[in-house]
Short mmCIF file of C-alpha atoms in Angstrom, two decimals:
data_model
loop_
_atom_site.label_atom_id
_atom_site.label_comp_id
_atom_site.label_asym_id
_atom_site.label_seq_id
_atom_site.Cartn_x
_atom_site.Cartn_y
_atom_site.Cartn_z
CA UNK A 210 155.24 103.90 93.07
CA UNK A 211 152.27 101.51 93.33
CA UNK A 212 153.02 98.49 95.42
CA UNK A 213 152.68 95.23 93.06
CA UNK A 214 152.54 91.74 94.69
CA UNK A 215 153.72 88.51 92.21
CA UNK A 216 151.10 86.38 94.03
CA UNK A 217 147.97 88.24 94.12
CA UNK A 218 145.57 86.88 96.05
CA UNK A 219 142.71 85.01 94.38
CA UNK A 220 139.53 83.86 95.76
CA UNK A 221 138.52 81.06 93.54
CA UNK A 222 135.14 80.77 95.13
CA UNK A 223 134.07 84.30 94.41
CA UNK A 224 135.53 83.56 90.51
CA UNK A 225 133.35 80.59 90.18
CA UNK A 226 130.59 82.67 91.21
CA UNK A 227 131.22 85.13 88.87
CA UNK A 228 131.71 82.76 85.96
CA UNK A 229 128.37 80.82 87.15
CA UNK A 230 126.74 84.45 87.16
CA UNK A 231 128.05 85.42 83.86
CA UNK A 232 126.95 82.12 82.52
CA UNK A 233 123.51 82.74 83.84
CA UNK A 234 123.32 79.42 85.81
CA UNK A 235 121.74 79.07 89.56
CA UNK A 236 123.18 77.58 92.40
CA UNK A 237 120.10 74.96 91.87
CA UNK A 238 121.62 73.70 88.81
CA UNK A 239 124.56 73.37 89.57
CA UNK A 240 123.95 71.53 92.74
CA UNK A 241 121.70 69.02 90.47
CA UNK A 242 124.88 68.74 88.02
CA UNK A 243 127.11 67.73 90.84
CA UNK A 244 125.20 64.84 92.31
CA UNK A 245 122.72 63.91 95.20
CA UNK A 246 125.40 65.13 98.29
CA UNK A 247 124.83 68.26 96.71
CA UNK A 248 122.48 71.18 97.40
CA UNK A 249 121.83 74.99 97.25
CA UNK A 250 123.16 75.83 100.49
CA UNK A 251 126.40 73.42 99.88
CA UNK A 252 127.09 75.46 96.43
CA UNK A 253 126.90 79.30 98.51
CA UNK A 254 129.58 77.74 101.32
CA UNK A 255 131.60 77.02 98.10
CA UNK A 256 131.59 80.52 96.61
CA UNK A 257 132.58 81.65 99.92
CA UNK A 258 135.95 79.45 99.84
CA UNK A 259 138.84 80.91 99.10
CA UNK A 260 140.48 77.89 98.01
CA UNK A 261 138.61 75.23 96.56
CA UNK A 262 139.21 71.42 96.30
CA UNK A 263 140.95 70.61 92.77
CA UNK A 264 138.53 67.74 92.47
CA UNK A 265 135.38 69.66 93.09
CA UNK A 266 136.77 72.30 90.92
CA UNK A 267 137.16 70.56 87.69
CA UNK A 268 133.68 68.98 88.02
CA UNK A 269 132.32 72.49 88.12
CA UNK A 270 134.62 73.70 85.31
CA UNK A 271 133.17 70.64 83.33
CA UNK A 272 129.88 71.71 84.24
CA UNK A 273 129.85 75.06 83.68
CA UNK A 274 132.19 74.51 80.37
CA UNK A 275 134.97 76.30 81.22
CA UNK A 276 138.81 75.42 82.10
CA UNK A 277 139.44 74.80 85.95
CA UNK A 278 141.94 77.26 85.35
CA UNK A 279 140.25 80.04 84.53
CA UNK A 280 138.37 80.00 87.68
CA UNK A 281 141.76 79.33 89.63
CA UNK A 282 143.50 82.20 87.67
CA UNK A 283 140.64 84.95 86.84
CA UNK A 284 141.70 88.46 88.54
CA UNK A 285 138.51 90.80 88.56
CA UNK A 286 140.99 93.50 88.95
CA UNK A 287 143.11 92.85 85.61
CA UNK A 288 140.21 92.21 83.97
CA UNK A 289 138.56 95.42 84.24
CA UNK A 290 141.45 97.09 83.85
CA UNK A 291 141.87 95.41 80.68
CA UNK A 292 138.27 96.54 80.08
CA UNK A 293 138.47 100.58 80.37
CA UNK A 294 141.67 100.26 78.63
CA UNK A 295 140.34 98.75 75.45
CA UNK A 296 136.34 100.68 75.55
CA UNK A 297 137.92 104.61 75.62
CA UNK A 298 135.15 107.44 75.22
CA UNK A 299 136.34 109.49 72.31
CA UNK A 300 135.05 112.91 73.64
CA UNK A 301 136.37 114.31 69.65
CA UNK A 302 134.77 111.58 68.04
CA UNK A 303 138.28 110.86 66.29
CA UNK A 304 137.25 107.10 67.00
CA UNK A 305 133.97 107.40 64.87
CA UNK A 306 134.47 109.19 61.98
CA UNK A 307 131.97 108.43 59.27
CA UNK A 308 130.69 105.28 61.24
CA UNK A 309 127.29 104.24 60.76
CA UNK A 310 126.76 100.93 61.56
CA UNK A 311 123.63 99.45 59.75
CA UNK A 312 121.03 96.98 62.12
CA UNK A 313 119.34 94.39 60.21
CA UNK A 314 116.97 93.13 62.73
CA UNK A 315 113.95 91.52 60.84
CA UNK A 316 110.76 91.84 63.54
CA UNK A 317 108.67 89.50 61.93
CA UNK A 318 111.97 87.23 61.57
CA UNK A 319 112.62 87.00 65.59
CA UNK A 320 108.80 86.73 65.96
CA UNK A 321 108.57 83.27 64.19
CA UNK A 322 111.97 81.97 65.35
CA UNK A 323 110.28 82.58 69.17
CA UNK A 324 107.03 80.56 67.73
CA UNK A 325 109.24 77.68 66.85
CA UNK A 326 111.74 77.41 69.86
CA UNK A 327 108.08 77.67 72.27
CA UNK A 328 106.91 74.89 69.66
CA UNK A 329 109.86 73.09 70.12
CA UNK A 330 110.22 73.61 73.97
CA UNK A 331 106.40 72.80 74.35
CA UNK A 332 106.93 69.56 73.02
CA UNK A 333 109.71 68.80 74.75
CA UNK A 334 107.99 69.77 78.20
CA UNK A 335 104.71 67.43 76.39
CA UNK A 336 107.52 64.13 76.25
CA UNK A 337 108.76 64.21 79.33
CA UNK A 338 105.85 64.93 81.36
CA UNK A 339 104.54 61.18 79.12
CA UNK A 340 107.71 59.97 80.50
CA UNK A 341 106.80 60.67 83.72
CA UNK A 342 103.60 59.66 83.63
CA UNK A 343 104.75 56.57 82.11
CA UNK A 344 107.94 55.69 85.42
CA UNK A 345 105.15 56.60 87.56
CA UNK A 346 102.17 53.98 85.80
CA UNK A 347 105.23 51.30 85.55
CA UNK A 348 106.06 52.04 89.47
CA UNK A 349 102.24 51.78 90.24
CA UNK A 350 102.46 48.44 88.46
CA UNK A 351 104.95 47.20 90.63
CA UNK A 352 103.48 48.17 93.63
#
C-alpha cells in the first residue's frame, strides 16, 4: 500500500518558476514588473524558497496573471499524473477509428499576418525610441 501524506509538501518557489517558465517570461521581466528593489539575482533566491511571502506572492500572481493560489497549491506530481492518465497510446487504434483530422493552415495567410505584427511592432519600437529621444532633448534642456 503506497504511503499517502494529507499535506504534501509544496515548494511554492519552484511552482512559480514553473508557471513563469510555462508562461515564457524571464527572471528580467519580472524583476522590472516588481519594482526598482528588484533584480535578476533577487527573483532566482525566490524560486529557491520554499515558502514565499503572501505579499510578494500575489504581486507575482498579478504579474504573471495567474491566482496566488495556484502557485501556492500546484503539485507537479498530480499534475502529470493527471496528464498520462488522460493522453493513453491506443496501441489497437480503438481510440482513432476513422479520424482524420483536416489542417487548414493558409501559408500565404501566416506570411502577411507576420508582415503586419513586424509593421506594427516596428512602429511601435519607431515611437518610443522618439520618446526617448524626446525625455532625453527635454533633460538636455534643463541641464
Amino acid at each position: 500500500m503506497p504511503h499517502t501524506t494529507s499535506n504534501p509538501k509544496i515548494h511554492e518557489g519552484r511552482n512559480l518558476k514553473r508557471f513563469r517558465e510555462m508562461l515564457q517570461i524571464k527572471q528580467d521581466f519580472l524583476a522590472f514588473e516588481l519594482g526598482e528593489d528588484w533584480n535578476q539575482q533577487k527573483i532566482s533566491l525566490l524560486e529557491q524558497k520554499e515558502r514565499i511571502d503572501s505579499n510578494i506572492l500575489e504581486q507575482v500572481a498579478a504579474i504573471l496573471k495567474i491566482p496566488a493560489d495556484a502557485i501556492r497549491n500546484f503539485d507537479e506530481e498530480k499534475a502529470m499524473n493527471i496528464i498520462s492518465n488522460t493522453f493513453q497510446e491506443f496501441h489497437d487504434q480503438s481510440g482513432g477509428v476513422n479520424f482524420q483530422p483536416t489542417y487548414n493552415v493558409n501559408p500565404v495567410e501566416k506570411w502577411i499576418e507576420a508582415l503586419e505584427e513586424n509593421k506594427r511592432l516596428n512602429a511601435e519600437l519607431l515611437k518610443a525610441k522618439d520618446e526617448t529621444i524626446r525625455a532625453l532633448e527635454k533633460l538636455i534642456g534643463h541641464i
